[in-house]
C-alpha positions as semicolon CSV with decimal commas, in nm:
position;residue;x (nm);y (nm);z (nm)
1;M;0,035;-4,733;-5,383
2;N;0,340;-4,611;-5,513
3;K;0,674;-4,601;-5,287
4;K;0,737;-4,262;-5,449
5;A;0,374;-4,233;-5,323
6;I;0,442;-4,363;-4,975
7;I;0,688;-4,083;-4,891
8;S;0,545;-3,839;-5,074
9;S;0,230;-3,915;-4,864
10;L;0,478;-3,915;-4,502
11;V;0,640;-3,592;-4,641
12;L;0,348;-3,375;-4,629
13;C;0,202;-3,535;-4,321
14;S;0,517;-3,476;-4,132
15;S;0,511;-3,124;-4,276
16;L;0,139;-3,081;-4,181
17;S;0,222;-3,219;-3,804
18;F;0,487;-2,934;-3,850
19;A;0,286;-2,708;-3,891
20;F;0,029;-2,748;-3,603
21;D;0,308;-2,810;-3,392
22;F;0,508;-2,488;-3,449
23;N;0,132;-2,280;-3,533
24;A;0,043;-2,402;-3,184
25;L;0,399;-2,310;-3,028
26;T;0,305;-2,007;-3,152
27;K;0,037;-1,945;-2,969
28;D;0,122;-2,045;-2,692
29;V;0,469;-1,758;-2,757
30;V;0,188;-1,452;-2,899
31;D;0,009;-1,524;-2,569
32;T;0,303;-1,573;-2,291
33;L;0,450;-1,238;-2,463
34;T;0,073;-1,099;-2,430
35;K;-0,009;-1,199;-2,042
36;D;0,438;-1,084;-2,018
37;S;0,399;-0,668;-2,186
38;T;0,107;-0,527;-1,997
39;K;0,271;-0,218;-2,033
40;K;0,411;-0,254;-2,460
41;E;-0,022;-0,309;-2,460
42;Q;-0,084;-0,024;-2,256
43;T;0,122;0,221;-2,531
44;V;-0,036;0,083;-2,817
45;T;-0,406;0,093;-2,736
46;T;-0,316;0,520;-2,585
47;S;-0,060;0,569;-2,841
48;S;-0,359;0,614;-3,041
49;L;-0,522;0,901;-2,798
50;S;-0,372;1,243;-2,723
51;Q;-0,176;1,332;-2,463
52;D;-0,413;1,540;-2,256
53;T;-0,688;1,290;-2,271
54;V;-0,486;1,013;-2,194
55;S;-0,313;1,289;-1,899
56;Q;-0,755;1,363;-1,827
57;G;-0,804;1,043;-1,804
58;L;-0,538;0,928;-1,577
59;K;-0,611;1,266;-1,373
60;E;-1,012;1,011;-1,365
61;A;-0,820;0,740;-1,227
62;L;-0,630;0,942;-0,958
63;K;-0,981;1,140;-0,854
64;V;-1,186;0,732;-0,837
65;G;-0,822;0,657;-0,603
66;V;-0,862;0,957;-0,315
67;D;-1,224;0,892;-0,365
68;Y;-1,229;0,510;-0,291
69;A;-0,953;0,506;-0,004
70;V;-1,035;0,865;0,199
71;K;-1,501;0,716;0,170
72;N;-1,315;0,347;0,277
73;L;-1,014;0,517;0,560
74;G;-1,320;0,776;0,724
75;A;-1,552;0,513;0,773
76;E;-1,563;0,332;1,150
77;N;-1,332;0,123;1,176
78;G;-1,173;0,229;0,815
79;Y;-0,792;0,194;0,949
80;L;-0,875;-0,013;1,248
81;N;-1,005;-0,345;1,011
82;N;-0,805;-0,318;0,705
83;S;-0,550;-0,545;0,738
84;L;-0,362;-0,324;0,463
85;V;-0,323;0,022;0,645
86;K;-0,388;-0,087;0,998
87;I;-0,138;0,086;1,238
88;P;0,039;-0,107;1,478
89;L;0,273;-0,046;1,799
90;P;0,530;0,185;1,690
91;E;0,855;-0,063;1,631
92;N;1,009;-0,047;1,971
93;L;0,662;-0,166;2,157
94;Q;0,545;-0,407;1,903
95;K;0,924;-0,627;2,015
96;V;0,764;-0,586;2,385
97;E;0,422;-0,686;2,295
98;A;0,378;-1,052;2,357
99;I;0,552;-0,940;2,652
100;I;0,269;-0,728;2,814
101;R;-0,018;-0,939;2,672
102;K;0,195;-1,248;2,810
103;S;0,193;-1,062;3,174
104;G;-0,110;-0,873;3,147
105;G;-0,145;-0,619;2,927
106;D;-0,376;-0,742;2,619
107;K;-0,660;-0,437;2,723
108;I;-0,372;-0,170;2,784
109;A;-0,227;-0,298;2,406
110;D;-0,599;-0,273;2,179
111;D;-0,666;0,028;2,429
112;L;-0,340;0,193;2,247
113;I;-0,406;-0,012;1,910
114;N;-0,735;0,134;1,826
115;S;-0,727;0,463;1,967
116;M;-0,413;0,526;1,731
117;N;-0,667;0,353;1,474
118;R;-0,931;0,608;1,540
119;A;-0,728;0,938;1,559
120;A;-0,640;0,792;1,225
121;T;-0,968;0,735;1,100
122;N;-1,139;1,135;1,198
123;A;-0,805;1,260;0,985
124;A;-0,886;1,027;0,638
125;P;-1,217;1,316;0,549
126;K;-0,984;1,613;0,587
127;T;-0,715;1,487;0,304
128;A;-0,889;1,455;-0,031
129;E;-0,927;1,923;-0,046
130;I;-0,534;1,822;-0,059
131;F;-0,557;1,559;-0,303
132;M;-0,804;1,681;-0,466
133;N;-0,631;2,029;-0,598
134;T;-0,235;1,798;-0,591
135;I;-0,459;1,600;-0,874
136;E;-0,591;1,931;-1,108
137;K;-0,203;2,065;-1,110
138;M;-0,086;1,773;-1,213
139;S;0,118;1,786;-1,543
140;L;0,074;1,628;-1,841
141;E;0,409;1,565;-1,838
142;D;0,358;1,425;-1,462
143;A;0,110;1,258;-1,576
144;K;0,307;1,087;-1,857
145;K;0,582;0,910;-1,627
146;I;0,297;0,829;-1,412
147;L;0,074;0,612;-1,645
148;A;0,432;0,446;-1,808
149;G;0,560;0,343;-1,435
150;D;0,503;0,097;-1,171
151;E;0,211;-0,001;-0,980
152;H;0,447;0,294;-0,706
153;S;0,436;0,569;-0,952
154;A;0,120;0,726;-0,803
155;T;0,248;0,727;-0,472
156;N;0,614;0,843;-0,571
157;Y;0,407;1,139;-0,764
158;F;0,154;1,231;-0,353
159;Q;0,470;1,099;-0,088
160;E;0,676;1,454;-0,348
161;N;0,399;1,690;-0,328
162;T;0,111;1,625;-0,073
163;N;0,270;1,505;0,245
164;D;0,395;1,822;0,333
165;A;0,009;1,933;0,332
166;L;-0,114;1,631;0,481
167;K;0,128;1,619;0,817
168;K;-0,016;1,965;0,877
169;M;-0,340;1,871;0,776
170;I;-0,318;1,542;0,952
171;K;-0,160;1,625;1,313
172;P;-0,379;1,845;1,487
173;I;-0,648;1,598;1,421
174;V;-0,412;1,289;1,542
175;I;-0,365;1,538;1,797
176;K;-0,682;1,650;1,942
177;T;-0,824;1,277;1,869
178;M;-0,580;1,097;2,077
179;E;-0,635;1,354;2,313
180;Q;-1,001;1,291;2,377
181;N;-0,928;0,949;2,366
182;S;-0,694;0,885;2,576
183;V;-0,418;0,697;2,365
184;S;-0,109;0,976;2,572
185;T;-0,253;0,794;2,962
186;Y;-0,302;0,420;2,717
187;Y;0,056;0,468;2,565
188;N;0,235;0,538;2,910
189;S;0,077;0,287;3,027
190;F;0,200;0,038;2,755
191;N;0,500;0,200;2,855
192;S;0,521;0,233;3,288
193;Y;0,375;-0,123;3,252
194;Y;0,642;-0,245;3,015
195;K;0,862;-0,143;3,314
196;E;0,736;-0,311;3,624
197;Y;0,626;-0,645;3,467
198;G;0,763;-0,685;3,106
199;K;1,070;-0,522;3,201
200;A;1,214;-0,746;3,443
201;Y;1,079;-1,109;3,262
202;V;1,353;-0,944;3,030
203;D;1,614;-0,866;3,249
204;N;1,556;-1,242;3,442
205;S;1,523;-1,457;3,074
206;S;1,791;-1,626;2,999
207;V;1,782;-1,380;2,653
208;M;1,916;-1,042;2,857
209;N;2,175;-1,315;3,030
210;F;2,255;-1,412;2,623
211;A;2,266;-1,119;2,516
212;K;2,455;-0,945;2,781
213;S;2,790;-1,226;2,733
214;F;2,784;-1,084;2,474
215;G;2,703;-0,699;2,567
216;A;2,441;-0,654;2,312
217;D;2,160;-0,597;2,631
218;K;2,123;-0,275;2,568
219;Y;1,940;-0,404;2,231
220;I;1,647;-0,556;2,398
221;P;1,366;-0,348;2,391
222;S;1,300;-0,077;2,615
223;A;0,980;0,196;2,744
224;S;1,026;0,469;2,423
225;D;0,985;0,799;2,403
226;E;0,898;0,749;2,089
227;N;0,652;1,157;1,909
228;L;0,309;0,935;1,883
229;E;0,135;1,144;1,692
230;D;0,438;1,220;1,464
231;Y;0,359;0,856;1,341
232;V;0,034;0,837;1,446
233;T;0,023;1,078;1,163
234;N;0,294;0,961;0,851
235;K;0,111;0,601;1,011
236;A;-0,216;0,716;0,824
237;I;-0,084;0,910;0,495
238;D;0,121;0,548;0,425
239;G;-0,284;0,418;0,458
240;L;-0,380;0,700;0,251
241;F;-0,061;0,678;-0,077
242;K;-0,105;0,327;-0,030
243;M;-0,503;0,296;-0,108
244;I;-0,509;0,506;-0,339
245;A;-0,243;0,291;-0,607
246;Q;-0,399;0,012;-0,463
247;K;-0,730;0,174;-0,696
248;E;-0,571;0,315;-0,938
249;A;-0,400;-0,003;-0,961
250;S;-0,697;-0,175;-1,009
251;I;-0,866;0,051;-1,237
252;R;-0,573;-0,015;-1,484
253;E;-0,573;-0,398;-1,470
254;N;-0,942;-0,449;-1,376
255;P;-1,197;-0,329;-1,725
256;V;-1,453;-0,443;-1,442
257;E;-1,349;-0,020;-1,279
258;Q;-1,291;0,168;-1,615
259;T;-1,700;0,237;-1,475
260;T;-1,594;0,593;-1,738
261;S;-1,591;0,610;-2,087
262;L;-1,322;0,800;-2,006
263;L;-1,157;0,524;-1,840
264;K;-1,253;0,240;-2,095
265;K;-1,132;0,468;-2,358
266;V;-0,739;0,593;-2,169
267;F;-0,701;0,227;-1,966
268;G;-0,925;-0,096;-2,160
269;N;-0,797;-0,277;-2,439
């Protein structure tokens, strides 16, 4: 092989090698862009559909989400056994929960937590009608905003359009359930227990003495007069929103969750 042929062969090999590398690089870039632009792909996918079809698809997804949330949270221990929505002690009592438990107050703390979550569970099934009516009244513009939005868009919509109605529906059920389960008694017992044992534990600790030296002892948690019914009602609603949003996001992202032809048409690739 003469020198010219050798050079030509090297150039050809070099070009082929670059072409292969470039193809591989191009594939990587396309894969990356594909992963990072789910919303753009969804816009392209849905652009050929009528706006009404897209709107109906979103409404169906939200109805599936409501059904999922209500059934799961309305089941026995629906809130209590779900770490995503379990209602903890009110914030001020959380700060002293460890002290109460160390002082032998495990049962009081557990009874209060169980009773709050039971009240929310009893209220959950009653909320379905409010959600469904709100979905039916959703405008085409609302649907487009939610579909184009992030994972919180549906939650934000429900917060704006159902929150007051949900509070009116849920709070009386929470109050009634907590009366039946002596929640106020547990709550008062918790606070009394803290006053008798926990407060003394804190007052005598180096933490309190250190806080006093800076004039910050007023920030040490004390017994609470917080409205427990409002706290449980708000947490119950938050839990419903979270479960609906979780299901709606799952339908958008997971083909397995797209269980009807309409959902497949709107959300499928």
